[in-house]
Short mmCIF file of C-alpha atoms in Angstrom, two decimals:
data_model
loop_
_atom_site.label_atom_id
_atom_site.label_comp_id
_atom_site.label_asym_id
_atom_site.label_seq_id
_atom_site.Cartn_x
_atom_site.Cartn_y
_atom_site.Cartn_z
CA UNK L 1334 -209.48 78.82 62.14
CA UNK L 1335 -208.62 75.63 64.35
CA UNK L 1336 -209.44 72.01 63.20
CA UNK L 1337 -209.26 69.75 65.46
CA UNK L 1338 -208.77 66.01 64.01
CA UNK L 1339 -207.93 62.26 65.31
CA UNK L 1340 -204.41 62.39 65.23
CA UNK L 1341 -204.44 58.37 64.54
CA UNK L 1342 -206.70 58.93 61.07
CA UNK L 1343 -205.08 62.24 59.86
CA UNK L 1344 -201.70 60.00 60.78
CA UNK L 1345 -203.44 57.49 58.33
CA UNK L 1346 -204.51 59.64 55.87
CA UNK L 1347 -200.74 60.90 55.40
CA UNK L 1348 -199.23 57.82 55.28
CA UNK L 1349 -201.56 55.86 52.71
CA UNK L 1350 -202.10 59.47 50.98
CA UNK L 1351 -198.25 60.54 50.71
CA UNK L 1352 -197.25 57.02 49.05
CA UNK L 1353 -195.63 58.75 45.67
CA UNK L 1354 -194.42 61.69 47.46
CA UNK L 1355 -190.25 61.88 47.24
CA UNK L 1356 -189.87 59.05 44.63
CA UNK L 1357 -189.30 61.57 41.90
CA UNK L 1358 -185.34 63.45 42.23
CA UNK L 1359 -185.69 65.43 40.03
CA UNK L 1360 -188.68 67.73 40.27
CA UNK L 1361 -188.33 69.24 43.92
CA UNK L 1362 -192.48 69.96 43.86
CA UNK L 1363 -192.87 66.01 44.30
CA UNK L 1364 -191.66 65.97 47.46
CA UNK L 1365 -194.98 67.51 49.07
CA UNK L 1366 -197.99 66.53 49.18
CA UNK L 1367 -201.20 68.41 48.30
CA UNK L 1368 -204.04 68.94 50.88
CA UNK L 1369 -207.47 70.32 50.52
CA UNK L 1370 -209.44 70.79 53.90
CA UNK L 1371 -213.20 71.98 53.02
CA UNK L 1372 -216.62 70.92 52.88
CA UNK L 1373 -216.75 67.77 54.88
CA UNK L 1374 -213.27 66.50 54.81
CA UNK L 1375 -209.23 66.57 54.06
CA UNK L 1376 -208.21 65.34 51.00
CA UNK L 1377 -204.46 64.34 49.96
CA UNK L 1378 -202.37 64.14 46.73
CA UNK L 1379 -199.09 62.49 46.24
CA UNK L 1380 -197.75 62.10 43.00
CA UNK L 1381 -194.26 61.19 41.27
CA UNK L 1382 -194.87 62.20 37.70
CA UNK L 1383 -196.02 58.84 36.43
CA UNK L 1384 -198.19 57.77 39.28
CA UNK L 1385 -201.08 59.53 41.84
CA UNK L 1386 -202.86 58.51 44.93
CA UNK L 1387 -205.74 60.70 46.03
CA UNK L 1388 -207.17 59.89 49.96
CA UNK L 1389 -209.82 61.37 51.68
CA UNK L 1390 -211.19 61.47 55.58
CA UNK L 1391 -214.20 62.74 56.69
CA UNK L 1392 -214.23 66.12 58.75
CA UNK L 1393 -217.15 67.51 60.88
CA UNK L 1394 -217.77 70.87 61.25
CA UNK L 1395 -215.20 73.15 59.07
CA UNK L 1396 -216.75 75.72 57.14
CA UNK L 1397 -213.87 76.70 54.56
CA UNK L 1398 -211.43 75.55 51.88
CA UNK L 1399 -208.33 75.61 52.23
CA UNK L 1400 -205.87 74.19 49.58
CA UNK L 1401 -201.46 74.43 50.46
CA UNK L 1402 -198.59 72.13 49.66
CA UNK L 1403 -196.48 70.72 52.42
CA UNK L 1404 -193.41 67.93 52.61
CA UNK L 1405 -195.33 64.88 54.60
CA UNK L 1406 -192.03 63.38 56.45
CA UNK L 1407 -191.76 65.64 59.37
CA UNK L 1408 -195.99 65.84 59.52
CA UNK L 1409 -195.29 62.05 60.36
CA UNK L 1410 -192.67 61.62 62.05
CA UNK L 1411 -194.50 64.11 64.56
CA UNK L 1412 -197.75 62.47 64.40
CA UNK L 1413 -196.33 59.19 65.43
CA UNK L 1414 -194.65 60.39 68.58
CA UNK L 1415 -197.47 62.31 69.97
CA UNK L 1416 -199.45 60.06 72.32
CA UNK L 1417 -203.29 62.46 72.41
CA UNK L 1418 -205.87 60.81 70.72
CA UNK L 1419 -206.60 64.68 69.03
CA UNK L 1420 -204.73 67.54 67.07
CA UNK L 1421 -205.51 70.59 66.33
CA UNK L 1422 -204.40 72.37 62.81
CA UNK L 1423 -204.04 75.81 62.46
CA UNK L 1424 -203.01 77.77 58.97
CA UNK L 1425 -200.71 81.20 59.46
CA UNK L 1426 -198.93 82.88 57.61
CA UNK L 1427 -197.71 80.16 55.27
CA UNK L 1428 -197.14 78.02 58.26
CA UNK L 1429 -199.02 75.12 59.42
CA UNK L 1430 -199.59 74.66 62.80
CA UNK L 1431 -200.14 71.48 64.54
CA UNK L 1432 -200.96 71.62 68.31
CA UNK L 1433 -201.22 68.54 70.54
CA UNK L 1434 -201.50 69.03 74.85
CA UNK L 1435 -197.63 69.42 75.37
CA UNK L 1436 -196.71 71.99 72.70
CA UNK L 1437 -196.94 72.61 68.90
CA UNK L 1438 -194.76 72.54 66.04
CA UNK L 1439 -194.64 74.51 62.57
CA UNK L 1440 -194.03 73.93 58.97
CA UNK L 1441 -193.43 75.77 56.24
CA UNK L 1442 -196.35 75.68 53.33
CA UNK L 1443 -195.93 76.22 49.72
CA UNK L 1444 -198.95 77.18 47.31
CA UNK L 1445 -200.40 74.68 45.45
CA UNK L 1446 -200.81 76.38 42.16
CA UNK L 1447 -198.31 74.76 40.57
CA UNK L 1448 -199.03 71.08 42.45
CA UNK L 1449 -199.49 69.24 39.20
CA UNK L 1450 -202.43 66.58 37.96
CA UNK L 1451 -202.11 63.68 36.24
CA UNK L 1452 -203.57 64.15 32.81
CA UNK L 1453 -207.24 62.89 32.17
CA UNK L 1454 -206.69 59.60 29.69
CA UNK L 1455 -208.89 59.52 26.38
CA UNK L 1456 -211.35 56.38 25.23
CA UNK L 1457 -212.20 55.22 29.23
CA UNK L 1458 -213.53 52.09 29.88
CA UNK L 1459 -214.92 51.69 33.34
CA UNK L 1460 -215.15 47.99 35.23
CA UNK L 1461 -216.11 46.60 38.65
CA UNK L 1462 -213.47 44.09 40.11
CA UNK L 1463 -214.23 42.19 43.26
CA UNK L 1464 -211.40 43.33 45.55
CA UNK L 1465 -210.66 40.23 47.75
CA UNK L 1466 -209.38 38.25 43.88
CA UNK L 1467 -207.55 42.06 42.86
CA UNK L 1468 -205.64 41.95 45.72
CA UNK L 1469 -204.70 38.17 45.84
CA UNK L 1470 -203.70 38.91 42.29
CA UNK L 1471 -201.16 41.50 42.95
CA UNK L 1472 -200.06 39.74 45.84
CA UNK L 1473 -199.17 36.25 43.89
CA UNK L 1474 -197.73 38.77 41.01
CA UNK L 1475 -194.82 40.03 43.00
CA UNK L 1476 -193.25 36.48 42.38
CA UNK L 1477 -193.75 36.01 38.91
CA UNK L 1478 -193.53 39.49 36.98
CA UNK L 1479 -189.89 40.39 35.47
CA UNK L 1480 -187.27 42.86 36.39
CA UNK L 1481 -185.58 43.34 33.06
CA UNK L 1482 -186.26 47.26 32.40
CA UNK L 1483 -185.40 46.53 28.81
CA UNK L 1484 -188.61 44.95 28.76
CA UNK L 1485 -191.47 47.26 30.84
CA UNK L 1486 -194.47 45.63 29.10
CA UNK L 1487 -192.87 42.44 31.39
CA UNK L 1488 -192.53 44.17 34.80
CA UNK L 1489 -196.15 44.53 35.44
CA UNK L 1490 -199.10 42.45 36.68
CA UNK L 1491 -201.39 42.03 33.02
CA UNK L 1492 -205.03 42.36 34.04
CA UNK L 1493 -207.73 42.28 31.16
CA UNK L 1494 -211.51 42.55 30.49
CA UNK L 1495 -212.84 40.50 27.63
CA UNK L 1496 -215.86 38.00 26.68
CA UNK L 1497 -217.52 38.15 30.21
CA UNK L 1498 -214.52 37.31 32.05
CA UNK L 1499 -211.75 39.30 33.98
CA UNK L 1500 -208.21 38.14 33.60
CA UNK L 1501 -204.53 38.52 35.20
CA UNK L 1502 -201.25 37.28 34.02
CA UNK L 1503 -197.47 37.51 35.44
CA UNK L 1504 -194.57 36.32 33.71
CA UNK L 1505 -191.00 36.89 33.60
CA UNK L 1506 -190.74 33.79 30.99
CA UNK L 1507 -189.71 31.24 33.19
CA UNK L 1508 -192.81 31.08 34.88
CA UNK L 1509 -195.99 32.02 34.50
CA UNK L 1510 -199.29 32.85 36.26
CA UNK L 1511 -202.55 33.42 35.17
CA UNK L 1512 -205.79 33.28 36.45
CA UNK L 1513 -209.66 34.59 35.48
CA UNK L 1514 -212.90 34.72 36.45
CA UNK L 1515 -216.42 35.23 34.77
CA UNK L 1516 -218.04 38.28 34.86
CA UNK L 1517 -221.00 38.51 32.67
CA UNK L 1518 -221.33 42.26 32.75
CA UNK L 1519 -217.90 42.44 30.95
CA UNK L 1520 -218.02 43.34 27.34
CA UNK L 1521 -215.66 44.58 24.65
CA UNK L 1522 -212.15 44.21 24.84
CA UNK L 1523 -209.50 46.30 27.26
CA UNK L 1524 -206.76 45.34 29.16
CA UNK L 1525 -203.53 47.26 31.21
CA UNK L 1526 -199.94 46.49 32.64
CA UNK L 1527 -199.97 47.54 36.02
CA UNK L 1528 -196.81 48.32 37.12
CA UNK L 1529 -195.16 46.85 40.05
CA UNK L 1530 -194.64 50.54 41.06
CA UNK L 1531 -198.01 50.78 42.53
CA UNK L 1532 -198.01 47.56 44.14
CA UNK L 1533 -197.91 48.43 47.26
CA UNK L 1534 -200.36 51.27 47.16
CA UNK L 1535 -202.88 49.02 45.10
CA UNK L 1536 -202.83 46.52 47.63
CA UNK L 1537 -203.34 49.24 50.70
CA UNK L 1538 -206.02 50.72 48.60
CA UNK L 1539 -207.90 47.15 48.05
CA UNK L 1540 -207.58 46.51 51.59
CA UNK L 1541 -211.41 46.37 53.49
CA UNK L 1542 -212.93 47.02 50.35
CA UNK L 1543 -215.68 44.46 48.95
CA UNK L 1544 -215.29 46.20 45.20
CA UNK L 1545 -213.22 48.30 43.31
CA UNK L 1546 -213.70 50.31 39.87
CA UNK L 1547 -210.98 49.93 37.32
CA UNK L 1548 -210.92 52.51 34.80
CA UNK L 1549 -208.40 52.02 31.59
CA UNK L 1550 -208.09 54.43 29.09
CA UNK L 1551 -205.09 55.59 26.02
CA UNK L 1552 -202.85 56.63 28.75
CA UNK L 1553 -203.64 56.24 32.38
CA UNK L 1554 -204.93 53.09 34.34
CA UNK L 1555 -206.82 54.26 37.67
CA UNK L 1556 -208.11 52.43 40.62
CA UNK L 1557 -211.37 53.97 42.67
CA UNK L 1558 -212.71 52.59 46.31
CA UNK L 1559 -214.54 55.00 48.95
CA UNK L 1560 -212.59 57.73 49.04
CA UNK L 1561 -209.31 56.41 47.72
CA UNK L 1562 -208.36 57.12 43.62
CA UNK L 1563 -204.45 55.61 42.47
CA UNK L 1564 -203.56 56.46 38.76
CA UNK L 1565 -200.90 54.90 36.76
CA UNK L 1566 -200.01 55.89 33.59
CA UNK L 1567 -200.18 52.36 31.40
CA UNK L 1568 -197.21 50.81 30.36
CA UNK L 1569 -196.42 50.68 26.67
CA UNK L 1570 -196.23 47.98 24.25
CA UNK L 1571 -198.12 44.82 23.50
CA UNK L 1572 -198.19 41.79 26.49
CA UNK L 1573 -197.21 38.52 25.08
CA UNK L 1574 -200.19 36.16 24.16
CA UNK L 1575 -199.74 34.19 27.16
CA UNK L 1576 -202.78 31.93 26.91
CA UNK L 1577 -201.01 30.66 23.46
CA UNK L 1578 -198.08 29.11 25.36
CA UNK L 1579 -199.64 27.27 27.82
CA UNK L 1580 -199.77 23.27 26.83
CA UNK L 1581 -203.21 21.86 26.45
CA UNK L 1582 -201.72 18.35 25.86
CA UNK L 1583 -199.58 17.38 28.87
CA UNK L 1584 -200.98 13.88 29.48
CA UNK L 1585 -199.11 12.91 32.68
CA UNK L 1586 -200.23 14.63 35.85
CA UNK L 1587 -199.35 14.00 39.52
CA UNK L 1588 -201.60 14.89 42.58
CA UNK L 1589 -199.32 15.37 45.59
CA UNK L 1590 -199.80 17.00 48.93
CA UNK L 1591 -198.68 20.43 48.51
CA UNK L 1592 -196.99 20.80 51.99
CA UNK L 1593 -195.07 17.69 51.71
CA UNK L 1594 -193.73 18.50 48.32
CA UNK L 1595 -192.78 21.98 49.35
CA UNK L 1596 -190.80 20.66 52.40
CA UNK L 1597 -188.93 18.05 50.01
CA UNK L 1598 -188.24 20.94 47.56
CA UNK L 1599 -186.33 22.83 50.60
CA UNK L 1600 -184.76 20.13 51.92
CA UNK L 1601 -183.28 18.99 48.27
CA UNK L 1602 -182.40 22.09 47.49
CA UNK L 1603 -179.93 22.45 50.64
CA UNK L 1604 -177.38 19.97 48.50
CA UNK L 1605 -178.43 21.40 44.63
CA UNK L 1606 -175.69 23.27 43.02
CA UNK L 1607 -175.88 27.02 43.98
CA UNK L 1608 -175.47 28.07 40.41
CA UNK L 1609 -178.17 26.81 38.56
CA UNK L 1610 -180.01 25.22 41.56
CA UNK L 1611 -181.39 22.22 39.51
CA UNK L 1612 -183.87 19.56 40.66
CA UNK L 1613 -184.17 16.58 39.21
CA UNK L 1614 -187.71 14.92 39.06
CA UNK L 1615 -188.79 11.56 38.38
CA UNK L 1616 -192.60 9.87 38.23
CA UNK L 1617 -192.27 6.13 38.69
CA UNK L 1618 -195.69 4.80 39.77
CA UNK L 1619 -197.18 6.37 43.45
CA UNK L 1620 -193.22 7.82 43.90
CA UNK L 1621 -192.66 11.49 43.12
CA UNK L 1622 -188.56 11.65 43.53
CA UNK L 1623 -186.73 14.91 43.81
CA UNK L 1624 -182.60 15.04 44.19
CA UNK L 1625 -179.83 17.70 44.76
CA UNK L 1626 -176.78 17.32 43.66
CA UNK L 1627 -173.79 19.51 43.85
CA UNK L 1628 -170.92 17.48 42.45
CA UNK L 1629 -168.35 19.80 42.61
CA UNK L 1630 -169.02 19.63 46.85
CA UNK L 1631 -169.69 16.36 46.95
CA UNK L 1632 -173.43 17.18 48.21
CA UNK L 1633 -176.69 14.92 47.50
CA UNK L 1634 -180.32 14.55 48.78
CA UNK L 1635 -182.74 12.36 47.94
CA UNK L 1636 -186.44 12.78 48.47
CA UNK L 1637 -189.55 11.07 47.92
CA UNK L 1638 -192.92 11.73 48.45
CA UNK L 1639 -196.32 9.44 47.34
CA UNK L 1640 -198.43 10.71 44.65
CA UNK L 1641 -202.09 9.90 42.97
CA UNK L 1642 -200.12 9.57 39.58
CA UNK L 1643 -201.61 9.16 35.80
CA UNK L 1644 -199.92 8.52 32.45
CA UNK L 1645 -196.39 7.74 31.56
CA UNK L 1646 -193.17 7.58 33.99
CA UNK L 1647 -190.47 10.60 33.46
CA UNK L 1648 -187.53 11.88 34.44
CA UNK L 1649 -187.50 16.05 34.14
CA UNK L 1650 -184.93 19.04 35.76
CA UNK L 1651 -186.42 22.21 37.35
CA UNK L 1652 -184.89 24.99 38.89
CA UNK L 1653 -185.68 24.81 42.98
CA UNK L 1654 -186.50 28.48 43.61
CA UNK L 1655 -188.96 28.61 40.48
CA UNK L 1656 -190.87 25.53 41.47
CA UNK L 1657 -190.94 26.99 45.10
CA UNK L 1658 -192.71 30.47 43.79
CA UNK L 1659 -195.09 28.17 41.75
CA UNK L 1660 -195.99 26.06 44.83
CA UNK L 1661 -196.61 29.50 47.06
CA UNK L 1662 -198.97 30.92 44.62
CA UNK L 1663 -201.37 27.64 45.22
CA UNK L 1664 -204.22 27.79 47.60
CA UNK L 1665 -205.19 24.27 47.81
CA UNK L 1666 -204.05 21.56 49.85
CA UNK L 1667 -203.04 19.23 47.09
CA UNK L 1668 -201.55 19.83 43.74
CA UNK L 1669 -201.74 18.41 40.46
CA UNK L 1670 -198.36 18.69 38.41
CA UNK L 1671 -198.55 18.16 34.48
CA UNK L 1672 -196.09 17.08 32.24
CA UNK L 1673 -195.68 16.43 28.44
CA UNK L 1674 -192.08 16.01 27.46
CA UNK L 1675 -189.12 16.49 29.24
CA UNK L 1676 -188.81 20.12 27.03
CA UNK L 1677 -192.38 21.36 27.84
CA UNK L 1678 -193.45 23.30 30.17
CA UNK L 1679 -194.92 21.80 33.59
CA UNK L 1680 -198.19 23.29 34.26
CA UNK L 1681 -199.78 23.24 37.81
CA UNK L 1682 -202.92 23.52 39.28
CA UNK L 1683 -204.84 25.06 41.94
CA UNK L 1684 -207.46 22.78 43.32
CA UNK L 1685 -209.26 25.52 44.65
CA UNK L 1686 -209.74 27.32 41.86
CA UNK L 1687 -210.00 26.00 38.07
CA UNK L 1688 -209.11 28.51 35.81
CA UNK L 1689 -205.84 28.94 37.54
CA UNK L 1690 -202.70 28.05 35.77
CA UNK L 1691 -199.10 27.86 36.52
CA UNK L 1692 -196.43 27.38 34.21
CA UNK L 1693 -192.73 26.28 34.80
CA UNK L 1694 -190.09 25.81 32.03
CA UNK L 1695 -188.44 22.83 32.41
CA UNK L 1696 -183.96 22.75 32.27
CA UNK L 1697 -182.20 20.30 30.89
CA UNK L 1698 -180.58 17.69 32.64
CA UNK L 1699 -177.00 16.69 32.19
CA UNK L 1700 -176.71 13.39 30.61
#
């Protein structure tokens, strides 16, 4: 039997739906995607052994089920250089068929017996997350989470339900985000790595949804909105106690312009030593000074910008490309830099939003 379909949303549906397919090289079965067209729509699988996405589309008028395994990349590349606004797919034979008005192309099907599942997780706990935050989350995370695979619990956005309030965190050490927000339906204690794996199709996934339902269990971390399911097997080990190493006592704090600073940072940074790329700060009054130097090149910039400033004067070295990837995960036009000693770590603030929290570990500056 012919289905005809919008070749733009079946072109969609692949795409978004075949995310996993062909990252695993080592089980050949990975490569293809499963599809299920019955009832009242298609349905697609990708998987790579640790991961799964699972989209859907609706479908009018198709009486049947029918369930094969194909390899997504030519399905695509086809898709996207037919111009008709409609296909038409026809099973036979182990082939499928897809027609469009100047010709038709075939590929080979396998069965999808052996297509395999992720398995179900034990002890699930099920939350709603608002998706706008989830997705500005993961977004901000792709600065701050590690990339040392001898430490997976690290490479991973850490999101958390506990005491009435949800709660990320991203850290490769050096710096640090977190941020939270109450939720007084939230009760007991569960939280997951997500790893930076499934970034991409978390984010695709969140986008033009208002909510989505976060389900953790032993094993698997999944992700549900409309007709969309991802599933992530949960990263072992035990995520530092982040909230312990954040400084509650930094009594000096600067309020600067955020856009101004940012531009001084890049401009100092154009004569800071390529190596280590260190900054060196000073708070003196209203003047927030930042300098480059590269001594071996004979390189130095100066810059200075006016702060609301509070507390003691200091002198403190950062490294440029940190305090950059600090500055880009703040939403508000100003913001207020912390210090303690020269040793501590800076902590910075979000205007917008008061429960966020930045933290940058200071370098030491040659005498």
């Amino acid at each position: 039997m012919e289905i005809r379909l919008s070749r733009k949303e079946f072109l969609d549906l692949l795409v978004s739906g075949s995310v996993f397919a062909g990252r695993n090289k080592v089980v050949s079965m990975f490569d293809n995607v499963r599809l299920n067209i019955g009832g009242s729509g298609i349905t697609i699988w990708s998987m790579d052994g640790d991961c799964s996405m699972e989209r859907s589309m609706e479908l009018e008028d198709f009486a049947g089920d029918i369930d094969f395994c194909v390899n997504p990349v030519g399905l695509i590349k086809l898709l996207r250089l037919v111009k008709d606004s409609y296909v038409a797919l026809d099973i036979l034979d182990s082939v499928l068929v897809v027609r469009h008005s100047s010709g038709q192309m075939e590929f080979p099907l396998e069965s999808s017996v052996d297509f395999p599942r992720m398995a179900k997780s034990g002890g699930d706990t099920s939350y709603e997350v608002l998706s706008e935050v989830l997705y500005g989350w993961v977004q901000m995370s792709k600065n701050f989470v590690s990339a040392d695979s001898l430490r997976p619990i690290m490479c991973g956005m850490y999101l958390g339900f506990s005491g009435g309030k949800v709660t990320m965190c991203a850290t490769d050490t050096r710096v640090l985000l977190t941020d939270s927000y109450l939720d007084r339906d939230i009760v007991g204690d569960v939280s997951a790595v997500i790893p930076t794996s499934v970034f991409g199709a978390l984010l695709d996934l969140l986008n033009g949804t208002d909510r989505v339902k976060v389900r953790i269990g032993s094993t698997n971390v999944a992700f549900k909105a409309g007709g969309s399911l991802l599933v992530c097997k949960v990263q072992n080990g035990k995520y530092p106690a982040f909230d312990r190493v954040i400084p509650t006592g930094n009594d000096t704090s600067a309020s600067i312009d955020k856009a101004t600073l940012t531009d001084s940072v890049h401009r100092a940074m154009l004569s800071a030593d390529k190596a280590t790329q260190l900054l060196r700060m000073s708070l003196r009054g209203v003047e927030f000074g930042i300098v480059g130097e590269d001594l071996a090149f004979g390189r130095k910039s100066q810059e200075t910008c006016m702060c609301s400033h509070a507390g003691s004067d200091l002198e403190i070295g950062v490294q440029g490309d940190f305090l950059l990837k600090c500055l880009g995960a703040v939403g508000s036009a100003d913001v207020e830099l912390t210090f303690g000693t020269p040793s501590s770590p800076i902590v910075i603030y979000d205007k917008e939003s008061q429960d966020k929290r930045i933290l940058l570990m200071p370098m030491l500056l040659p005498s």
